[in-house]
PDB file of C-alpha atoms in Angstrom:
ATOM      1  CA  UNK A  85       0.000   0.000   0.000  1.00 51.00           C
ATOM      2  CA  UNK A  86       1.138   3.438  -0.429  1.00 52.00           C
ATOM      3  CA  UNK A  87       2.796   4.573   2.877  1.00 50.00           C
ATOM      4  CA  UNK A  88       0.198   7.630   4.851  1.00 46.00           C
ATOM      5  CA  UNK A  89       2.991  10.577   4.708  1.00 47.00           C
ATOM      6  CA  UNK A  90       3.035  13.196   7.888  1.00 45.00           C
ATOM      7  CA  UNK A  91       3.290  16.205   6.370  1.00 42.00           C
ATOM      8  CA  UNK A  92       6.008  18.690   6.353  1.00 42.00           C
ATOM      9  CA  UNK A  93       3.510  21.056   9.124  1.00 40.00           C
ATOM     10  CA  UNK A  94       2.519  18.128  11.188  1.00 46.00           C
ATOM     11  CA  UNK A  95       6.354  17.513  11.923  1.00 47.00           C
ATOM     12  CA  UNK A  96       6.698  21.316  12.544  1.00 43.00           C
ATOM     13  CA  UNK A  97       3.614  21.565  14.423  1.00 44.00           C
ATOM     14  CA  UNK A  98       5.132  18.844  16.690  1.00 48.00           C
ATOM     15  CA  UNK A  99       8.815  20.506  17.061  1.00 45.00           C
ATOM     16  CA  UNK A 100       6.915  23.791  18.195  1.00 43.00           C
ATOM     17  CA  UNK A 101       5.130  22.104  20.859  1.00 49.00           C
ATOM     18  CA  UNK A 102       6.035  21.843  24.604  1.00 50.00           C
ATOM     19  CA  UNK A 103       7.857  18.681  25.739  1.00 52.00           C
ATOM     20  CA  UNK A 104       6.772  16.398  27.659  1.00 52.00           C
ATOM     21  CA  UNK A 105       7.237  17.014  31.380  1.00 51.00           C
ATOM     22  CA  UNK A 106       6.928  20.752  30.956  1.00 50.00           C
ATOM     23  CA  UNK A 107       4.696  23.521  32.487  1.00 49.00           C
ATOM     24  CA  UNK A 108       2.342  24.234  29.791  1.00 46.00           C
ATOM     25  CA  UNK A 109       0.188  27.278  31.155  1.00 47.00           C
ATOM     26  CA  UNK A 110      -3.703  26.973  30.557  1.00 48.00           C
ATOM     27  CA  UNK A 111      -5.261  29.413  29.338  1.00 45.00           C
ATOM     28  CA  UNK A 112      -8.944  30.283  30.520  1.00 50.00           C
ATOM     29  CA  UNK A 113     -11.518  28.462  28.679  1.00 52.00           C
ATOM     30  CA  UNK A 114     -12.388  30.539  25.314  1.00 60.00           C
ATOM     31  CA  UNK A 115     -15.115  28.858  22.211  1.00 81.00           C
ATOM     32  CA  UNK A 116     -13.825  25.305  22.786  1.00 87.00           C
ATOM     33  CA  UNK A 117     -13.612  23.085  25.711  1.00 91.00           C
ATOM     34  CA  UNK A 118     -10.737  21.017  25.584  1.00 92.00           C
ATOM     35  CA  UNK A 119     -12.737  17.643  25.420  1.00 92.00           C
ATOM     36  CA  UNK A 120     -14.830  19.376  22.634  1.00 92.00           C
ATOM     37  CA  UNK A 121     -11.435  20.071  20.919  1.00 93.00           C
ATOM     38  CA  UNK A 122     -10.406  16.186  21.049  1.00 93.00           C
ATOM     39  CA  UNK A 123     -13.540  15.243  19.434  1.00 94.00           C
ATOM     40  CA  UNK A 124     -13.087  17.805  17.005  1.00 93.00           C
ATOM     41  CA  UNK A 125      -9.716  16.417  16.613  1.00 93.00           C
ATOM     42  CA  UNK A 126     -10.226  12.340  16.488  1.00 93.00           C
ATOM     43  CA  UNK A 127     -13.011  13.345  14.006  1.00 94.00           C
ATOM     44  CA  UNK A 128     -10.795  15.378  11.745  1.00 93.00           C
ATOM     45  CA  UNK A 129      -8.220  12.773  12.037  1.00 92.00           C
ATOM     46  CA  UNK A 130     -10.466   9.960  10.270  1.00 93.00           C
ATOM     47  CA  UNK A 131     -12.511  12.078   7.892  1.00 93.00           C
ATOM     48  CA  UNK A 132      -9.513  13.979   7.070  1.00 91.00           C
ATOM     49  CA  UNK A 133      -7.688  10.387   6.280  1.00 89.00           C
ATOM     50  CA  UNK A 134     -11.234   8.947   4.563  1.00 92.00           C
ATOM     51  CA  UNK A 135     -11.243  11.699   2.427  1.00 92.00           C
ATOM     52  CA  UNK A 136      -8.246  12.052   1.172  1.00 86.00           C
ATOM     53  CA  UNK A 137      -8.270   8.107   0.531  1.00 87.00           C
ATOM     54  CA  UNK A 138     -11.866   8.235  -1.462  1.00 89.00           C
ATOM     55  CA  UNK A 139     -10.085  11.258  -3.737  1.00 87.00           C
ATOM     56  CA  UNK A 140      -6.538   9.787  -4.162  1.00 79.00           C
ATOM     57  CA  UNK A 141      -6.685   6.381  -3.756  1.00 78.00           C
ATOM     58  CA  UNK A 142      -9.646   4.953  -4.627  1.00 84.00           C
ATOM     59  CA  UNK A 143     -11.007   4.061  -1.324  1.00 90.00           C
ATOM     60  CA  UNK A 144     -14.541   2.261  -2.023  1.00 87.00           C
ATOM     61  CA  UNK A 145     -14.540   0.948  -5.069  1.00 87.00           C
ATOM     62  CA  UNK A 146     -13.705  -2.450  -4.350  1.00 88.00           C
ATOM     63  CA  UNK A 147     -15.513  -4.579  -1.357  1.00 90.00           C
ATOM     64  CA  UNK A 148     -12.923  -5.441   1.670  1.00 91.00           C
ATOM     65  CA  UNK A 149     -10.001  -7.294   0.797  1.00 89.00           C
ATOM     66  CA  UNK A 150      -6.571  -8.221   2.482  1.00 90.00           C
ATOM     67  CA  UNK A 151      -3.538  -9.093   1.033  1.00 87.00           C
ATOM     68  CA  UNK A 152      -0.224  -9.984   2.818  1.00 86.00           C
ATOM     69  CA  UNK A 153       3.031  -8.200   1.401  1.00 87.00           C
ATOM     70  CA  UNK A 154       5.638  -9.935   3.494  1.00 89.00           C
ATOM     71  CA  UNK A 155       8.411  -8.365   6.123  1.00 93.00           C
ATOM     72  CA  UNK A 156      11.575  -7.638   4.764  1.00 92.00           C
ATOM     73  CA  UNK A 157      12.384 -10.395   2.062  1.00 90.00           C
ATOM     74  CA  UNK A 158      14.294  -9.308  -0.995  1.00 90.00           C
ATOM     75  CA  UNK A 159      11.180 -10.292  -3.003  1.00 90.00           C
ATOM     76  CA  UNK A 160       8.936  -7.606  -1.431  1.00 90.00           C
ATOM     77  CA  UNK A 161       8.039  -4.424  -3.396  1.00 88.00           C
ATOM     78  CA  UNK A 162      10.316  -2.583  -0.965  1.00 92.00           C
ATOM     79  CA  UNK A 163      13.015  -4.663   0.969  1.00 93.00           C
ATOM     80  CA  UNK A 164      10.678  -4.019   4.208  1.00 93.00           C
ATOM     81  CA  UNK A 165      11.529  -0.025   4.286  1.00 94.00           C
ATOM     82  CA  UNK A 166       7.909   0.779   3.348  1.00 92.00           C
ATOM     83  CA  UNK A 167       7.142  -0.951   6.955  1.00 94.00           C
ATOM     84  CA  UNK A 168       9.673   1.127   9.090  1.00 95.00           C
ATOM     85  CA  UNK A 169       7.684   4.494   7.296  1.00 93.00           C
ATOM     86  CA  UNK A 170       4.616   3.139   8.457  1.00 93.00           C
ATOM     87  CA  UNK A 171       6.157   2.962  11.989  1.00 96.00           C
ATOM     88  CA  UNK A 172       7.358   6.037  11.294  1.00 96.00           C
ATOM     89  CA  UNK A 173       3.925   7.591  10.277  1.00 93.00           C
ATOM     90  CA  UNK A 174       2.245   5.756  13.913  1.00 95.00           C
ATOM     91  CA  UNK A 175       5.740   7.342  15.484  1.00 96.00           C
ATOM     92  CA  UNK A 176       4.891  11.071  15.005  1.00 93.00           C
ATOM     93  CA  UNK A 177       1.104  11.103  14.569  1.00 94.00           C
ATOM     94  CA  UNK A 178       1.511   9.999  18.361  1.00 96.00           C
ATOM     95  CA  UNK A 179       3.840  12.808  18.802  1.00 94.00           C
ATOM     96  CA  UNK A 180       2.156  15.295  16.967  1.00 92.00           C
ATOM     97  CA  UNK A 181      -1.379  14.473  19.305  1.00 95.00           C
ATOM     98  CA  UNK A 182       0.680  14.249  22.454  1.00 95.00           C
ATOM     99  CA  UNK A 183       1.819  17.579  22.188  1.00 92.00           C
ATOM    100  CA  UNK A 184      -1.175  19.383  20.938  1.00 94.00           C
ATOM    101  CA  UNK A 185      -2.826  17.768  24.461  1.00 96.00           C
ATOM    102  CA  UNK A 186      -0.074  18.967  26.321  1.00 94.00           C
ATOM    103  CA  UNK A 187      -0.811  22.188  24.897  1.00 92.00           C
ATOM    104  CA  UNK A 188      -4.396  21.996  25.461  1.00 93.00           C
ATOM    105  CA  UNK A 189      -4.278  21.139  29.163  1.00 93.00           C
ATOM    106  CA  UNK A 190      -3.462  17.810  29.676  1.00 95.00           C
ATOM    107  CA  UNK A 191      -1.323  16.338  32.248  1.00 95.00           C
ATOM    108  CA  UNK A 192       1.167  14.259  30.890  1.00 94.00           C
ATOM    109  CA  UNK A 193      -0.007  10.428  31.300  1.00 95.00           C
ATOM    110  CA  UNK A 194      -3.692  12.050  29.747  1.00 96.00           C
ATOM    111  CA  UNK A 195      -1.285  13.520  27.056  1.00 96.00           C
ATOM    112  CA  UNK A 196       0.276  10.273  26.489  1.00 96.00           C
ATOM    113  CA  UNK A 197      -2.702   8.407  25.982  1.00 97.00           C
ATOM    114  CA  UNK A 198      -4.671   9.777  23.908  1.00 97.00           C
ATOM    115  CA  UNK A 199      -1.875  10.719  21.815  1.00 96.00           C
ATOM    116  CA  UNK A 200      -1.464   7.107  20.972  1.00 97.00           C
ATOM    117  CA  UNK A 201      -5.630   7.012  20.366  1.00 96.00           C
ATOM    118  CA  UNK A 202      -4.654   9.779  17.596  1.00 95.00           C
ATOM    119  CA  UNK A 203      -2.114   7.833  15.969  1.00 96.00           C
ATOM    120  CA  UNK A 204      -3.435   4.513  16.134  1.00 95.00           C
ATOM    121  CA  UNK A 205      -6.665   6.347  14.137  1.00 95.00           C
ATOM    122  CA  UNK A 206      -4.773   7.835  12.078  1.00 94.00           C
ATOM    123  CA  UNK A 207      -2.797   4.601  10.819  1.00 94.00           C
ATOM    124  CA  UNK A 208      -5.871   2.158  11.304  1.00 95.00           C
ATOM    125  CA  UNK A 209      -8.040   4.061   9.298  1.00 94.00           C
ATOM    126  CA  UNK A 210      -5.635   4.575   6.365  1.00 91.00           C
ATOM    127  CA  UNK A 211      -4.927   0.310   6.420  1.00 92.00           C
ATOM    128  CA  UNK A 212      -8.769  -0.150   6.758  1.00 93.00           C
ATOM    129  CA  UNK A 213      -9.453   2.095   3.866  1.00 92.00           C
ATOM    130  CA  UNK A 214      -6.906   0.372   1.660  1.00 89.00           C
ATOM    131  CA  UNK A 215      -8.877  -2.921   2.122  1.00 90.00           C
ATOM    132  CA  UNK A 216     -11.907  -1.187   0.220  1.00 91.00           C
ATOM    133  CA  UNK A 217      -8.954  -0.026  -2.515  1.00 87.00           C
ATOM    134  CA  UNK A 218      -9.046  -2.534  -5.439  1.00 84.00           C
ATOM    135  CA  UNK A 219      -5.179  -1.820  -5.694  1.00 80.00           C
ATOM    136  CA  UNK A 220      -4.254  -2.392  -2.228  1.00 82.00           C
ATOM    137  CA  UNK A 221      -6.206  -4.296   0.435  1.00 86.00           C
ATOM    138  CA  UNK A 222      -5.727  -4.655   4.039  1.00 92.00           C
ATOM    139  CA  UNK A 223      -2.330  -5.582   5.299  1.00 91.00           C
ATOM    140  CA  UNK A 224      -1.151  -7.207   8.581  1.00 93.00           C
ATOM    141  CA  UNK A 225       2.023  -6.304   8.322  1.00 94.00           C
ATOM    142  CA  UNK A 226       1.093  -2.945   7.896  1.00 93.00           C
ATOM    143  CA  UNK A 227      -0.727  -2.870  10.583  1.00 94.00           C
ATOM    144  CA  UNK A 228       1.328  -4.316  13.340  1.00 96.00           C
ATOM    145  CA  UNK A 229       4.310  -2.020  12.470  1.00 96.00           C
ATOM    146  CA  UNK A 230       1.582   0.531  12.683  1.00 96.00           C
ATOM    147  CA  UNK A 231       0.827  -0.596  16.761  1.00 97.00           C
ATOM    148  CA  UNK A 232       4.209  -0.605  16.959  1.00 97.00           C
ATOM    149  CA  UNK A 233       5.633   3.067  15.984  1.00 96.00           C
ATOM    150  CA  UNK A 234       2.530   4.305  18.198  1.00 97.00           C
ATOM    151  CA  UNK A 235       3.222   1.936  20.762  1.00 97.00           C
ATOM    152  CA  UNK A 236       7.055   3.091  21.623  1.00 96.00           C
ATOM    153  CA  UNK A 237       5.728   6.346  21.497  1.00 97.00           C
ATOM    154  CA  UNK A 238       3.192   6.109  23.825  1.00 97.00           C
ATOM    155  CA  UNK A 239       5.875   4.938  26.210  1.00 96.00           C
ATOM    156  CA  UNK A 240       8.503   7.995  25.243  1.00 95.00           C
ATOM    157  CA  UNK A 241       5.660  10.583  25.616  1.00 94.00           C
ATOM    158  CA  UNK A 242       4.308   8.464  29.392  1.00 94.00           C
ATOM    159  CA  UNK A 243       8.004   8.033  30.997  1.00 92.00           C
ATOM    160  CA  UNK A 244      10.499  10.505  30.653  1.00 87.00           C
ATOM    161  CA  UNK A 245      13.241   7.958  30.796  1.00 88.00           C
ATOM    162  CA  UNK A 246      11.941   6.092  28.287  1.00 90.00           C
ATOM    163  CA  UNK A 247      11.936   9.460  26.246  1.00 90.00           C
ATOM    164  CA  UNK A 248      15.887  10.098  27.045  1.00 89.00           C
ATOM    165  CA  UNK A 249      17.140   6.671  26.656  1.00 93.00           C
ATOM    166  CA  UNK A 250      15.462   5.463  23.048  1.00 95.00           C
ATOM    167  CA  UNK A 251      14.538   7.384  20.101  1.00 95.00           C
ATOM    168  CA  UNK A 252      13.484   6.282  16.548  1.00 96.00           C
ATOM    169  CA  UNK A 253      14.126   8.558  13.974  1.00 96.00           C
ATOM    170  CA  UNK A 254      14.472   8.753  10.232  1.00 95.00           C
ATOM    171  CA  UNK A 255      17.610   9.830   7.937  1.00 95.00           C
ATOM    172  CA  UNK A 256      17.362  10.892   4.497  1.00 95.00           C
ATOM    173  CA  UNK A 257      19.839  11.728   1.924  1.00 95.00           C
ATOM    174  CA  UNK A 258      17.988  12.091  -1.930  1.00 95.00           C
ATOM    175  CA  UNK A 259      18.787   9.146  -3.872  1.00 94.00           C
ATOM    176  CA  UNK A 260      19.826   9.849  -7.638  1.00 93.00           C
ATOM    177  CA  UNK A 261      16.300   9.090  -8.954  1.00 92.00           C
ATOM    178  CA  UNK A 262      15.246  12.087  -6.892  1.00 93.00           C
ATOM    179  CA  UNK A 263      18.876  14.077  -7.718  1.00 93.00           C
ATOM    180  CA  UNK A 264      17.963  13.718 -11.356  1.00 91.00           C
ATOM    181  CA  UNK A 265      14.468  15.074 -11.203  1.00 89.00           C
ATOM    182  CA  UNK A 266      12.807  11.177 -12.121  1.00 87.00           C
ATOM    183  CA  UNK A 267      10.489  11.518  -8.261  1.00 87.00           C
ATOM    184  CA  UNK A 268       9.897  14.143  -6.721  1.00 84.00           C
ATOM    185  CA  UNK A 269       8.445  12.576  -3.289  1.00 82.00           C
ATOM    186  CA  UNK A 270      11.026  12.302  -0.479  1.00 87.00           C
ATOM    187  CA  UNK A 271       8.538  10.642   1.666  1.00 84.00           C
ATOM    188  CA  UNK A 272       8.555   7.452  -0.630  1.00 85.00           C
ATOM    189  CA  UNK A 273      12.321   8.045  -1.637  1.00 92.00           C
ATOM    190  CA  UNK A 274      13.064   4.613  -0.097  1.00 94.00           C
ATOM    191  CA  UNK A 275      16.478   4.574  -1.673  1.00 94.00           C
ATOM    192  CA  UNK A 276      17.144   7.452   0.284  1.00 95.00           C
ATOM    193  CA  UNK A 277      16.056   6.985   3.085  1.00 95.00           C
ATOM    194  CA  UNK A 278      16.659   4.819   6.229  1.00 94.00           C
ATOM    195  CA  UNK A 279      15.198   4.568   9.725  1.00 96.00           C
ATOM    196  CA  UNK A 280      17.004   3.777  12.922  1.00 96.00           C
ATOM    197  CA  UNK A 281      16.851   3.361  16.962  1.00 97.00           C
ATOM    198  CA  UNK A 282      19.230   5.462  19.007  1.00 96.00           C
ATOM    199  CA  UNK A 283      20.165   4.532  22.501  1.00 96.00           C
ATOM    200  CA  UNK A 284      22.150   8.262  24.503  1.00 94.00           C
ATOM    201  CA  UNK A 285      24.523   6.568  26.192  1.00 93.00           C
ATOM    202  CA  UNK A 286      24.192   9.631  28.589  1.00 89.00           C
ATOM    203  CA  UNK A 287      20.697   8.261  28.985  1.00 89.00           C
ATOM    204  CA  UNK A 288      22.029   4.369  29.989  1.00 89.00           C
ATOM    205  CA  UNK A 289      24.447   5.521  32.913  1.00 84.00           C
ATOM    206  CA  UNK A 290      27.570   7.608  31.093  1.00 74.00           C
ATOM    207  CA  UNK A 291      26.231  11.073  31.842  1.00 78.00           C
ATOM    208  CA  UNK A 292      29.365  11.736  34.078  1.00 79.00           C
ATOM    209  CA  UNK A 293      31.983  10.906  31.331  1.00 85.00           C
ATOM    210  CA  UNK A 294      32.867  11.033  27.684  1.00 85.00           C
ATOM    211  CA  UNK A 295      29.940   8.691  26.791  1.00 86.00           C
ATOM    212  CA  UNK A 296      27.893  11.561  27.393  1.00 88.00           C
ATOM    213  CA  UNK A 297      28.530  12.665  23.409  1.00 90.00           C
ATOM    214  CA  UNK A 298      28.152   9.505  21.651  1.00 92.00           C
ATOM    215  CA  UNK A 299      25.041   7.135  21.193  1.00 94.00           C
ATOM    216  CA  UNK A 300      24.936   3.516  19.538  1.00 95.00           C
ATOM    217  CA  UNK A 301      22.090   3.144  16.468  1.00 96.00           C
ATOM    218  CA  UNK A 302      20.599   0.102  15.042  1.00 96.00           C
ATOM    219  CA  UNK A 303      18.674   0.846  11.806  1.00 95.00           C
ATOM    220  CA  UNK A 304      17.651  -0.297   8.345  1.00 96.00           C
ATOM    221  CA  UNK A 305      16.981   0.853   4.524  1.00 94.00           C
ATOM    222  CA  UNK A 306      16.996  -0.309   1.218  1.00 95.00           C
ATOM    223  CA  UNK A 307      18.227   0.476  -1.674  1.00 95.00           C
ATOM    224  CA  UNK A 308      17.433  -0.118  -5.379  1.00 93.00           C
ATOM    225  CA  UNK A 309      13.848  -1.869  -5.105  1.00 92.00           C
ATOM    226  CA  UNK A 310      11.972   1.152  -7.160  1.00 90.00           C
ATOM    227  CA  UNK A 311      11.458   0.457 -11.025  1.00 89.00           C
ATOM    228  CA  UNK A 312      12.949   4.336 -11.181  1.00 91.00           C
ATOM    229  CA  UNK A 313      16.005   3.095  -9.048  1.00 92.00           C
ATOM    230  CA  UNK A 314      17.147   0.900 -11.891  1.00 88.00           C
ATOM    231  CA  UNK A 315      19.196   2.459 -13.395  1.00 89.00           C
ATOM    232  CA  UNK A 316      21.665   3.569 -10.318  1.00 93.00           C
ATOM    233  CA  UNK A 317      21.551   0.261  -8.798  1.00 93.00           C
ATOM    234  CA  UNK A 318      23.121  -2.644 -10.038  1.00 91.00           C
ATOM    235  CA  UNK A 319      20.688  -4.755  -7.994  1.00 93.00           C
ATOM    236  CA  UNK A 320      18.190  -4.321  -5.205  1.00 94.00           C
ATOM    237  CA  UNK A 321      19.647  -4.442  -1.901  1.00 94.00           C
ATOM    238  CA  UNK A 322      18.742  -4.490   1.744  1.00 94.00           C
ATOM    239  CA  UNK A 323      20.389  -2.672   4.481  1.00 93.00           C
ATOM    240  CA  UNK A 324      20.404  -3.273   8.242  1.00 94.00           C
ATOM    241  CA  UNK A 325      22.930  -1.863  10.119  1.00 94.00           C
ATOM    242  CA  UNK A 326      24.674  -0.647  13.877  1.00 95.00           C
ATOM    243  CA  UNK A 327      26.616   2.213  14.475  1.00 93.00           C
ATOM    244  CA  UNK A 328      28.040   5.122  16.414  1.00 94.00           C
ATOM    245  CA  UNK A 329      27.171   8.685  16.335  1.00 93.00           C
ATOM    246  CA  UNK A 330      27.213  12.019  17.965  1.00 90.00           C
ATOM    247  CA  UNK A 331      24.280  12.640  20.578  1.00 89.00           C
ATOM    248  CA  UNK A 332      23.504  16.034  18.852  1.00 88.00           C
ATOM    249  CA  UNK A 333      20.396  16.846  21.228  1.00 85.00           C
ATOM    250  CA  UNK A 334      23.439  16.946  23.939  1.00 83.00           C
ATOM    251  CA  UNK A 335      25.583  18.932  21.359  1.00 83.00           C
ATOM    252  CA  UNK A 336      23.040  21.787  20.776  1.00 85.00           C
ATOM    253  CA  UNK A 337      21.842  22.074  24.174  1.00 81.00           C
ATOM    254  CA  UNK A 338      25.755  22.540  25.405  1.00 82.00           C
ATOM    255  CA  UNK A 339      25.583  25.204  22.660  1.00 83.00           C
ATOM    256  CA  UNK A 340      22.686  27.292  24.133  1.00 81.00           C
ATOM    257  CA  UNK A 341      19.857  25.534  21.578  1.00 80.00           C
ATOM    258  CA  UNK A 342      16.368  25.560  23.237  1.00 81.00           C
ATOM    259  CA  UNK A 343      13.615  22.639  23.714  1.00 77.00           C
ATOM    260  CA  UNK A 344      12.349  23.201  20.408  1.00 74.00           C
ATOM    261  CA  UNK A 345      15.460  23.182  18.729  1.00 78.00           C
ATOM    262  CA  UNK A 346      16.789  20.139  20.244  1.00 81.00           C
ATOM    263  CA  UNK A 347      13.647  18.145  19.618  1.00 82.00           C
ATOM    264  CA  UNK A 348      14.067  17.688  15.832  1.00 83.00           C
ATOM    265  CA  UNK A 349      16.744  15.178  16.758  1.00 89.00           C
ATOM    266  CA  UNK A 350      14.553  13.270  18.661  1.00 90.00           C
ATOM    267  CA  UNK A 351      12.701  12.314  15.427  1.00 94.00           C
ATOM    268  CA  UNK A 352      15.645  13.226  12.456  1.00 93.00           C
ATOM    269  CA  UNK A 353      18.749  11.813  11.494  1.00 93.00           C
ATOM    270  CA  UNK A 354      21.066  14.085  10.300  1.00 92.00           C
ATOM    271  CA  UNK A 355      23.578  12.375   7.522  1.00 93.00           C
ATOM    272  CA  UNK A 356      27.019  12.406   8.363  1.00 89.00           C
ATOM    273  CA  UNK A 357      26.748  12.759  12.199  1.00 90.00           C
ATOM    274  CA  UNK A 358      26.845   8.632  12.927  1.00 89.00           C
ATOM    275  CA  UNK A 359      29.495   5.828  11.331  1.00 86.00           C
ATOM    276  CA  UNK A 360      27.776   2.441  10.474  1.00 83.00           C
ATOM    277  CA  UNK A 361      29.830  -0.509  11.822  1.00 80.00           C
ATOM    278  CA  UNK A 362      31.439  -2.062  10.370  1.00 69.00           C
ATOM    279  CA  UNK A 363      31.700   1.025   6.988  1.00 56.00           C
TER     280      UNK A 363
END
């Protein structure tokens, strides 16, 4: 199925927000309650998804199917990388509601919860409206990676530890399909992309010495699988990987950077800041 793609002011939206943990002043009550504003905003999330699925792609025109598109095998339509976006996608929709709670009122564990009722619509509806799609159908797989992504986020946004000692992100670099103009969307750039866990080693006891900078990575991409990919890859090929890189969260808060700032690295890779092991 085609992979549900936060938007570039969704992952804004989220940066702006206040982090978990912090004293969000409430504001007197003006046109909305704030329970009135979730329903307003589980509502928006589903019709928002439905209709967008109905105009783009082709939601109801088929009766309810499934089909199962594997993990990561080499014979899948995307080495697997399609599932860590999904993840993704369940990853910052949780994010994303979490915050705009926070911002609306709610203490943190309220926050935390029905952020991950947010992004578990979001991700549920799009997979249930693919199995009315007579190109896709209902997937699985899609659907468990989507419980997952909102499911470690739920348990960043609940416990702060959690929060400082785990964080899934996503790296891209533009592959030469979208270099030489043949795709223009970066959100299914799968050949340039790749999604990873980082574990602060400040975060898992070295806050006292030089561990404090670094932070080990285990991730995965692909590379190649696209028909437009063809021609820069001599074959498809499937990339897990470990690593080391610079805690940069750590970096730009030693610099002066505020909460804001240093939350985009909670969520983003930046290339060049980590070494894959082995190279």
């Amino acid at each position: 199925m085609p992979p549900f793609k936060p938007s570039v002011l969704s992952i804004v939206l989220l940066l702006m927000a206040p982090p978990a943990g912090a004293e969000v002043p409430v504001l007197p009550e003006q046109g909305w309650s704030r329970e009135q504003k979730t329903w307003a905003l589980n509502l928006a999330i589903v019709g928002g998804a439905t209709a967008y699925g109905v105009a783009v792609w082709d939601w109801g025109e088929s009766s309810f199917g499934t089909q199962s598109e594997g993990w990561f095998g080499r014979d899948t339509e995307h080495g697997g990388a399609d599932k860590l976006g999904h993840a993704y996608t369940g990853t910052a929709a949780t994010a994303l509601s979490a915050a705009l709670y926070r911002r609306w009122g709610y203490d943190d564990a309220e926050a935390a919860r029905l952020g991950a009722l947010g992004g578990l619509l979001l991700t549920t509806t799009v997979e249930l409206g693919d199995g009315f799609s007579p190109e896709h159908g209902f997937s699985w797989e899609d659907q468990v990676v989507n419980l997952a992504g909102v499911g470690l986020e739920y348990l960043r946004q609940r416990h702060p530890s959690w929060r400082e000692r785990i964080q899934f992100r996503w790296e891209y670099w533009p592959s030469p399909a979208v270099r030489r103009g043949r795709h223009q969307d970066i959100f299914t750039d799968y050949s340039g992309s790749r999604w990873l866990l980082a574990f602060p080693l400040n975060a898992w006891g070295g806050r006292d010495s030089a561990l404090r900078w670094i932070e080990l990575q285990a991730g995965y991409g692909s590379r190649g699988f696209a028909e437009r990919d063809r021609d820069f890859f001599d074959r498809p090929r499937r990339h897990p990987f470990i690593g080391v890189g610079l805690h940069l969260p750590l970096a730009l808060e030693r610099l002066g950077a505020g909460p804001a700032t240093r939350r985009w690295f909670e969520y983003i890779q930046i290339p060049g800041t980590a070494l894959p092991l082995p190279p």
